[in-house]
CSV table of C-alpha atoms in Angstrom, one decimal:
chain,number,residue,atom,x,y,z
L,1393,UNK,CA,282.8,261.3,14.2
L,1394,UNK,CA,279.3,263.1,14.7
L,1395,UNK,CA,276.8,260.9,16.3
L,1396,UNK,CA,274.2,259.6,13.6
L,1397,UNK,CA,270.9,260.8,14.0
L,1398,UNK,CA,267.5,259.6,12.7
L,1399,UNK,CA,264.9,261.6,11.0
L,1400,UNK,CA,261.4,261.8,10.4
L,1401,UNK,CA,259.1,263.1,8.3
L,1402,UNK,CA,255.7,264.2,9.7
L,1403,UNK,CA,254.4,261.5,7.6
L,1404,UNK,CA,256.9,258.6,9.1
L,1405,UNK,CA,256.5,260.3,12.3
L,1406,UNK,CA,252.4,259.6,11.9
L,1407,UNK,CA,253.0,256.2,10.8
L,1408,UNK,CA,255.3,255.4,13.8
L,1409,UNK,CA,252.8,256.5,16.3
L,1410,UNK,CA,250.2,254.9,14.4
L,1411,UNK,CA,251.7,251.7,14.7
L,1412,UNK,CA,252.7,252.0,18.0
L,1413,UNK,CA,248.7,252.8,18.5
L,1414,UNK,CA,247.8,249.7,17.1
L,1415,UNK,CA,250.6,247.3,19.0
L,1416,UNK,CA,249.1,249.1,22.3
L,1417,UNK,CA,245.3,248.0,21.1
L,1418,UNK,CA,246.3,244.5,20.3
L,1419,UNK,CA,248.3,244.5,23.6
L,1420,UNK,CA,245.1,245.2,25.3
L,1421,UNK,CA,242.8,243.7,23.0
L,1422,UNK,CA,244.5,240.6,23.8
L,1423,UNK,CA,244.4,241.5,27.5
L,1424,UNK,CA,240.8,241.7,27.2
L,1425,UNK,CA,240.1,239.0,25.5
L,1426,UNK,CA,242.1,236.6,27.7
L,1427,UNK,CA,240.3,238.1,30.9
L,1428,UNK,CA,237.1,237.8,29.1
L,1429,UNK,CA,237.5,234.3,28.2
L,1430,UNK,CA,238.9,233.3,31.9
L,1431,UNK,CA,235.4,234.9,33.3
L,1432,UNK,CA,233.2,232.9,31.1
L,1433,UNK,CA,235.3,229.4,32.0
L,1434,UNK,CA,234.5,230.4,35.3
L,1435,UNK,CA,231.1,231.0,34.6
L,1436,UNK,CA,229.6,228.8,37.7
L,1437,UNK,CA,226.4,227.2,38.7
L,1438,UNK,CA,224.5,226.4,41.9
L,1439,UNK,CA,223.6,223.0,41.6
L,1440,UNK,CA,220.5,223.7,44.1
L,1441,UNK,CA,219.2,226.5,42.2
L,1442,UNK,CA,219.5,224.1,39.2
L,1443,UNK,CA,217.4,221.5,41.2
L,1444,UNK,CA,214.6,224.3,42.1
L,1445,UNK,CA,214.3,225.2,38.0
L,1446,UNK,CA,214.4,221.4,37.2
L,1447,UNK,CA,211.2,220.6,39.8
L,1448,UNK,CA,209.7,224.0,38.2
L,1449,UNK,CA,210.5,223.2,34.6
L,1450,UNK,CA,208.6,219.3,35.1
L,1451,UNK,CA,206.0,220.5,37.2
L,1452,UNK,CA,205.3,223.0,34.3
L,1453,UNK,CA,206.1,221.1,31.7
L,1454,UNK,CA,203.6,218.6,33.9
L,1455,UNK,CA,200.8,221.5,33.5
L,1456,UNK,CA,201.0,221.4,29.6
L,1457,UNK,CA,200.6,217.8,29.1
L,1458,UNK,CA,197.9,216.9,31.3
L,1459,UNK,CA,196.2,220.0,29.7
L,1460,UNK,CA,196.5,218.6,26.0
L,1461,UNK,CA,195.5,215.1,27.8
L,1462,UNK,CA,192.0,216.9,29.2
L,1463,UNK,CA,191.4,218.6,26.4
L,1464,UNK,CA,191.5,215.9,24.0
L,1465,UNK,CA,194.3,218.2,21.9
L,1466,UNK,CA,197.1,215.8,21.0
L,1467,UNK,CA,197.1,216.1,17.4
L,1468,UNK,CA,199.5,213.1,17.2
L,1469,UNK,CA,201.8,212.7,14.5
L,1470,UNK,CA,204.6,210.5,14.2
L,1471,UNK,CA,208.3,210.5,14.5
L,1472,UNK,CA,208.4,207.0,12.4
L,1473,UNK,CA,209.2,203.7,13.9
L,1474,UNK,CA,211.9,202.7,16.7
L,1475,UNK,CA,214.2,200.0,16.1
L,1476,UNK,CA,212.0,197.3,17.8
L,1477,UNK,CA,209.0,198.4,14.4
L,1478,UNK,CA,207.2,200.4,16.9
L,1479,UNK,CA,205.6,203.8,16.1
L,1480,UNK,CA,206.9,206.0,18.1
L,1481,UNK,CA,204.2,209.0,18.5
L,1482,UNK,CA,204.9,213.0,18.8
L,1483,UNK,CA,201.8,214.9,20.5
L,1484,UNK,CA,200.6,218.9,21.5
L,1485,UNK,CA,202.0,217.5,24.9
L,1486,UNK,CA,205.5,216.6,24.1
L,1487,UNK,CA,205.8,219.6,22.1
L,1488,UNK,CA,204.0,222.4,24.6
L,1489,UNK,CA,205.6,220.4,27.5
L,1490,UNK,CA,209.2,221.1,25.4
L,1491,UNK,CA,208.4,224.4,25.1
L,1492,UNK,CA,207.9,225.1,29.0
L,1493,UNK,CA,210.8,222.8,30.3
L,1494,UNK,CA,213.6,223.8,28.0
L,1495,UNK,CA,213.1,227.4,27.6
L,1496,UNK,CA,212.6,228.1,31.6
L,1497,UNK,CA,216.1,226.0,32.2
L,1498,UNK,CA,217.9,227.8,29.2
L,1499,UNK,CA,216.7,231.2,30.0
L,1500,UNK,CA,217.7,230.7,33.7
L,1501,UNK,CA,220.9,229.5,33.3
L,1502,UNK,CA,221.9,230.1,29.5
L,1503,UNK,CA,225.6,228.6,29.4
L,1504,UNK,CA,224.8,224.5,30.1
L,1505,UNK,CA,224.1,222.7,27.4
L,1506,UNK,CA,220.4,221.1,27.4
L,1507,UNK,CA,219.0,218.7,25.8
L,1508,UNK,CA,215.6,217.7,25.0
L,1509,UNK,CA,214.0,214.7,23.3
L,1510,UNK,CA,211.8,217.3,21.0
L,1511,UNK,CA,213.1,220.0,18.7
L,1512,UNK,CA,211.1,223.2,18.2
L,1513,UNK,CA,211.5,226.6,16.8
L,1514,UNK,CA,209.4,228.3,19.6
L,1515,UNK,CA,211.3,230.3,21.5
L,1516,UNK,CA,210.1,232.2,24.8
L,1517,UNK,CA,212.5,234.7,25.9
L,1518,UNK,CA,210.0,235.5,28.5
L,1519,UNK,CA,209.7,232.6,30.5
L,1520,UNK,CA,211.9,233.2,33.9
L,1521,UNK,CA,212.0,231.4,37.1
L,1522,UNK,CA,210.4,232.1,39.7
L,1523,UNK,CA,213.2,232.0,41.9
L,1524,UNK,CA,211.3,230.2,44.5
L,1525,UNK,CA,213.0,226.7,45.8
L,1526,UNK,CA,210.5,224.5,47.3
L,1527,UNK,CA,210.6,224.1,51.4
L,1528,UNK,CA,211.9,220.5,50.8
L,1529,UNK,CA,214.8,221.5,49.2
L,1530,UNK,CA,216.0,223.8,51.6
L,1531,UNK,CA,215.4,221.7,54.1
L,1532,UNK,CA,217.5,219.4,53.3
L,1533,UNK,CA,220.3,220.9,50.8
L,1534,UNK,CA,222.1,223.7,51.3
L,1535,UNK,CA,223.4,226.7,49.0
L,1536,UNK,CA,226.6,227.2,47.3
L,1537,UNK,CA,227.0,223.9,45.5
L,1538,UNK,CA,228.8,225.5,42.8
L,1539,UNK,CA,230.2,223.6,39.4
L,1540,UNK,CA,231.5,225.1,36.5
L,1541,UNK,CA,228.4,225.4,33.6
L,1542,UNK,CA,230.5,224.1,31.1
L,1543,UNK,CA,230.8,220.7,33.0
L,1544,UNK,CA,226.6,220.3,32.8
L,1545,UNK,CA,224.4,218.6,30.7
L,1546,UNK,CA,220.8,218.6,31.6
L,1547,UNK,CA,218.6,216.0,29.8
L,1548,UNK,CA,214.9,216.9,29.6
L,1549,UNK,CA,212.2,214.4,29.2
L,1550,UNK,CA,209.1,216.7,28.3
L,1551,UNK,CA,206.7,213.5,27.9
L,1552,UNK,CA,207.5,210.5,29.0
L,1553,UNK,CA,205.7,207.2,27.7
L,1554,UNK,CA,204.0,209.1,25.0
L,1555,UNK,CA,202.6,206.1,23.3
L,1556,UNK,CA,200.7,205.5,26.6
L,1557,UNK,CA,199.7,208.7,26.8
L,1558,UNK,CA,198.0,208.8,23.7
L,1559,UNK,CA,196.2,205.1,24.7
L,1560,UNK,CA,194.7,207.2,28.2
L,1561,UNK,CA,197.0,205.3,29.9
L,1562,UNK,CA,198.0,208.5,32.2
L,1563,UNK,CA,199.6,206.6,35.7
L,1564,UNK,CA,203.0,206.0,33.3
L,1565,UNK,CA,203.3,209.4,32.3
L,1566,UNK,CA,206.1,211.3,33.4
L,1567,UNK,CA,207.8,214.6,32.9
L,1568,UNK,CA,211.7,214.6,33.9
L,1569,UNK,CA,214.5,216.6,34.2
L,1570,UNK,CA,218.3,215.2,34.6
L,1571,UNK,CA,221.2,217.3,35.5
L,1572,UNK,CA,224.8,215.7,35.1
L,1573,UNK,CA,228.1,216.9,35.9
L,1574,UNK,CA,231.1,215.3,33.4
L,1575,UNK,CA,228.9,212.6,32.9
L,1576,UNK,CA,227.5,211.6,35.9
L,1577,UNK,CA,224.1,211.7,37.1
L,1578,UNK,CA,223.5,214.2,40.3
L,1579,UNK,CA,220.4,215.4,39.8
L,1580,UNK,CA,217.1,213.6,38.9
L,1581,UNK,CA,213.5,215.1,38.7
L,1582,UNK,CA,210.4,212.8,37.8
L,1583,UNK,CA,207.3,214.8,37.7
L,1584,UNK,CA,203.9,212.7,37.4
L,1585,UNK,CA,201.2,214.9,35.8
L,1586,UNK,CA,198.0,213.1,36.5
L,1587,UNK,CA,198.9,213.0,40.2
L,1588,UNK,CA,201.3,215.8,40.6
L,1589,UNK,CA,203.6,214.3,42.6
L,1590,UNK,CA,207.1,214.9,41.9
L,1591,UNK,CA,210.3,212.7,42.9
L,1592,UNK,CA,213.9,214.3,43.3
L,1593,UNK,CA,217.3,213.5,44.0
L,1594,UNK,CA,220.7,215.5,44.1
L,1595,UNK,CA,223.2,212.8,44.9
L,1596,UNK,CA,225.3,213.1,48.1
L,1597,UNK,CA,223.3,215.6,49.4
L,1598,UNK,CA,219.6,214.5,49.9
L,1599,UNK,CA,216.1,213.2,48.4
L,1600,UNK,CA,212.6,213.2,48.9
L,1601,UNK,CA,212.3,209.3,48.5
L,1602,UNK,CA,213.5,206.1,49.7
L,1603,UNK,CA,213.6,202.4,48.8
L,1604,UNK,CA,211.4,200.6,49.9
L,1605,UNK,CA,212.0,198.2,53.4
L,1606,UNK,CA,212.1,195.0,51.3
L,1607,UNK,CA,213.4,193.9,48.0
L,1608,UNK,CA,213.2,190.1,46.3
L,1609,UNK,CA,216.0,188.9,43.6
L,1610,UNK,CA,215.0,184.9,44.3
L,1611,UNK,CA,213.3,185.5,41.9
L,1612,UNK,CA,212.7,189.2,41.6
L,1613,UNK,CA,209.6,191.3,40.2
L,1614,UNK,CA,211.1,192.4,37.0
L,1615,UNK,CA,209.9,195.7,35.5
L,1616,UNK,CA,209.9,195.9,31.5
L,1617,UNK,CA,208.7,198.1,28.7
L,1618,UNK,CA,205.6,197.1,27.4
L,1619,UNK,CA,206.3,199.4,24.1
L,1620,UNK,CA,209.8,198.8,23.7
L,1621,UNK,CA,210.3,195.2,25.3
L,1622,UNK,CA,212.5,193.4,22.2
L,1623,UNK,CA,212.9,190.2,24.3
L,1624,UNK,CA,213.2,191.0,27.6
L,1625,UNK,CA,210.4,188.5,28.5
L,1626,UNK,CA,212.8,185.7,27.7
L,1627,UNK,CA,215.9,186.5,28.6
L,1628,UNK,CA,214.0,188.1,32.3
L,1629,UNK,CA,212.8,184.3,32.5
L,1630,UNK,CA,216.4,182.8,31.7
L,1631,UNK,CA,218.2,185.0,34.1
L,1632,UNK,CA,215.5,184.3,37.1
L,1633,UNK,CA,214.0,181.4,36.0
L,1634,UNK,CA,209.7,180.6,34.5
L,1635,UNK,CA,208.3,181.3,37.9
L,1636,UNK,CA,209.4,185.2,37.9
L,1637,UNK,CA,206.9,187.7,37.6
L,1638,UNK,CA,207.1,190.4,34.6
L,1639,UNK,CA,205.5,193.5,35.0
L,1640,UNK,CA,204.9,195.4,31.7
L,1641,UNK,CA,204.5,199.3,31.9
L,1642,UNK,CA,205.4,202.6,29.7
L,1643,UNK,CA,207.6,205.0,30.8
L,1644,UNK,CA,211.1,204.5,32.3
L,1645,UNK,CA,210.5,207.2,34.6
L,1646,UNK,CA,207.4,205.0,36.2
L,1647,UNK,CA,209.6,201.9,36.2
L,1648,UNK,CA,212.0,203.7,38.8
L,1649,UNK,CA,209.5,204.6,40.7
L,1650,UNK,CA,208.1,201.3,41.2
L,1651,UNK,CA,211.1,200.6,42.1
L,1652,UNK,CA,210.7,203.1,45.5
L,1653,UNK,CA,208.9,203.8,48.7
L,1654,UNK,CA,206.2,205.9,47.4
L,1655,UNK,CA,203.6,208.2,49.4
L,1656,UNK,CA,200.9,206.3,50.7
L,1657,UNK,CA,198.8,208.9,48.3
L,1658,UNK,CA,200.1,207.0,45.2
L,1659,UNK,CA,200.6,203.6,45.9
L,1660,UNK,CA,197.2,202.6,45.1
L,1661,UNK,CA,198.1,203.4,41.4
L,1662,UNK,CA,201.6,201.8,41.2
L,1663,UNK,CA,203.2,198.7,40.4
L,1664,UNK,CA,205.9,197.8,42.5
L,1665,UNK,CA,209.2,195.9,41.3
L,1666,UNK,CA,212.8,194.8,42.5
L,1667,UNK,CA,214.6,195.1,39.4
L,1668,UNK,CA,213.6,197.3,36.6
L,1669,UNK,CA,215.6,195.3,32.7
L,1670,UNK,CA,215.4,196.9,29.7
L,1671,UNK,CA,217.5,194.8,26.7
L,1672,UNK,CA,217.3,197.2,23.1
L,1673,UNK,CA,218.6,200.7,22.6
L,1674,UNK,CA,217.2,203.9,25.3
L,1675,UNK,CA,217.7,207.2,24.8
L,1676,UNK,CA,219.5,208.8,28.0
L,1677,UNK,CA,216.7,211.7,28.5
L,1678,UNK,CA,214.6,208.5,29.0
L,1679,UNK,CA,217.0,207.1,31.9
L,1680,UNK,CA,219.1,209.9,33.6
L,1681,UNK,CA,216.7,211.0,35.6
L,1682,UNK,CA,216.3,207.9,37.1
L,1683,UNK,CA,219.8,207.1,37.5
L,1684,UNK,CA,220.1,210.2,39.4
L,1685,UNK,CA,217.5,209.1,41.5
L,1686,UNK,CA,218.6,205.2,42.4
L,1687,UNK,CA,222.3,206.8,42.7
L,1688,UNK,CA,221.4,208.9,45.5
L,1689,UNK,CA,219.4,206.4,47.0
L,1690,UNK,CA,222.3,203.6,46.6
L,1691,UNK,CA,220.7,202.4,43.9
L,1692,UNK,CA,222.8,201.5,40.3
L,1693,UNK,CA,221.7,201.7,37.4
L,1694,UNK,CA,224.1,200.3,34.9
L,1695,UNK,CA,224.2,199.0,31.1
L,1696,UNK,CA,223.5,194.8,31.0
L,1697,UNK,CA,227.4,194.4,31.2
L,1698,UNK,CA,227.5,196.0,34.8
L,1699,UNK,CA,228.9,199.7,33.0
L,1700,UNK,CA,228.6,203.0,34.5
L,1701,UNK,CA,226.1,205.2,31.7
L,1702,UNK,CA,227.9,208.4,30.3
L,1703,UNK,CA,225.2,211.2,30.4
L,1704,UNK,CA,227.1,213.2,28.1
L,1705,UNK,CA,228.0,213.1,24.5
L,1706,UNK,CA,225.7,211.1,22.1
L,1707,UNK,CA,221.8,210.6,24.0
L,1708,UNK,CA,221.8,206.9,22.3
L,1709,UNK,CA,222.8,204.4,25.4
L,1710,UNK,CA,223.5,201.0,23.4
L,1711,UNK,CA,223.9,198.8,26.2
L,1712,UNK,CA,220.4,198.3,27.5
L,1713,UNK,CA,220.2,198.7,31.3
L,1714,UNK,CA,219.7,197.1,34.4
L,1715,UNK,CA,218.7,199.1,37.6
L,1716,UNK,CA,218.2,198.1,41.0
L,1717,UNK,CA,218.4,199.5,44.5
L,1718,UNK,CA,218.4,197.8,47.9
L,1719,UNK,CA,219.4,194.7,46.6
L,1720,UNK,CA,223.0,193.4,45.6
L,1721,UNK,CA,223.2,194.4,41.8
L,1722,UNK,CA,226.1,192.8,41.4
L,1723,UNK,CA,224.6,189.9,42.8
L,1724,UNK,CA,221.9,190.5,40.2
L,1725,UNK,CA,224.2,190.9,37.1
L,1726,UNK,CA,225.8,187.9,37.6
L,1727,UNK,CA,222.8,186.3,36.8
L,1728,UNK,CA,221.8,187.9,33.7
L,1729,UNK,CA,222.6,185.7,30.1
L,1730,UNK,CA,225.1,187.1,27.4
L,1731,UNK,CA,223.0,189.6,25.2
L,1732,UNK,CA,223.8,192.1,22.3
L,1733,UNK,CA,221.5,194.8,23.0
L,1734,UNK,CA,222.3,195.9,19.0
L,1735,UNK,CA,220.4,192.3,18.0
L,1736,UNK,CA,217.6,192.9,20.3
């Protein structure tokens, strides 16, 4: 028998090489795609230069709001009223202080997720790091601390203690920036405006601050909101007893730092403290900073149950806090009554 051939017509023979044309571009299309997607997972980030853009973004951010604060520009509206009844004012300075902070960290490194505490349709495709990184910061850290960006969340604070801020009250003003990595705290920033000098921590590796030589928890100084307090006052008193001194002050960023050694330079202005409570609802822009800080210091900062704070996910942290450094927190949470921070 003959062997069987095949034919073609020029039209079959157009659609075969078609096809095969198009099974070669989705072999390579895919090829592409795959390679593509493997290079933006490993898409990485240099955790100092993210602590260089953080102290610019604050210090910046710092600029606009003591600028609104000089010029008598806040135009304050309000955002409504917090769970405690309180209004909780929006100024010029949140929102120009916004502007700076989170479109200098998003334009430098534009594949971490950022979050502020304002929202604004401004957007400033212009605004670049400088690429300098403070002598500080290379003194003490060095290069090539490289994370993946899709493990960072950066929290951004462009005004802290906002309702004092609008009262003059200036020394509890803060600007902060928080970088975390799956969660955790590793990089804190707390800018002070009025005075311009600026904390900041990248965990493990180094600081520009330190706790102070001695710390009290019998009873302890006990740093609370003044804004925001619920009833810290009594259960602060129950935990430690009548005799313990309460210090009220805005901003969580200043209650952290009254919780360090600070530069002889600004000491005459702050309140110092050896355990900073807070019993209602925070938001974590308020408190990651902060964390970072204590952390790197050996400091905790953990919800009233004695819980490590995720700093990822929803900013709402429902579990009050309790922060401490240089003393034995533990110690310290023992102490502390049974509270529902959702009733307080």
């Amino acid at each position: 028998m003959a062997p069987m051939g095949i034919r073609l017509s020029p039209l079959g023979v157009g659609v075969f090489c078609l096809l095969g044309v198009g099974v070669i571009y989705h072999l390579y299309a895919g090829v592409i795609s795959n390679r593509l997607a493997a290079f933006r997972q490993k898409s990485q980030v240099d955790l100092r230069d993210l602590l260089a853009v953080s102290v610019e973004a604050a210090v910046l951010g710092g600029l606009e709001v003591k600028k609104v604060r000089d010029e008598n520009g806040l135009q304050e509206k309000s955002k409504g009223k917090t769970k405690e009844g309180v209004n909780d004012p929006l100024t010029m300075g949140d929102l120009q202080s916004h502007r700076k902070m989170f479109n200098l960290i998003s334009n430098t490194f534009p594949d971490i997720t950022v979050n502020s505490e304002e929202h604004d349709s401004v957007v400033d495709k212009a605004l670049a790091w400088s690429r300098d990184i403070p002598q500080d910061i290379l003194d003490k850290i060095e290069a090539g601390k490289d994370v993946p960006a899709e493990s960072i969340t950066v929290w951004i604070d462009p005004l802290d203690a906002t309702q004092e801020y609008t009262e003059n009250l200036v020394k509890f003003v803060t600007t902060m920036v928080c970088v975390a990595v799956d969660g955790k705290p590793v990089i804190g920033v707390v800018h002070q405006p009025f005075t311009g000098f600026t904390a900041w921590a990248f965990v493990g590796q180094g600081s520009n601050m330190s706790p102070r030589t001695s710390y009290s928890i019998s009873p302890p100084k006990a740093i609370v909101s003044r804004s925001h307090s619920g009833k810290v006052k009594s259960f602060v008193q129950e935990a430690f007893g009548n005799s313990t001194t309460i210090i009220e002050a805005g901003g969580a960023g200043y209650k952290v730092l009254a919780l360090l050694e600070m530069p002889p330079s600004e000491t005459s202005s702050m309140d110092q403290a050896d355990v900073y409570i807070h019993v209602t609802f925070i938001k974590k822009w308020d408190i990651c900073a902060g964390a970072a800080l204590l952390n790197a210091l050996g400091g905790h900062m953990t919800t009233l149950k004695g819980e490590d704070i995720d700093y990822s996910g929803t900013p709402v942290n429902k579990g009050g806090l309790v922060a401490s450094v240089g003393v034995d927190h533990k110690a310290l949470l023992e102490k502390l009554p049974n509270l529902d921070p959702e009733k307080h």
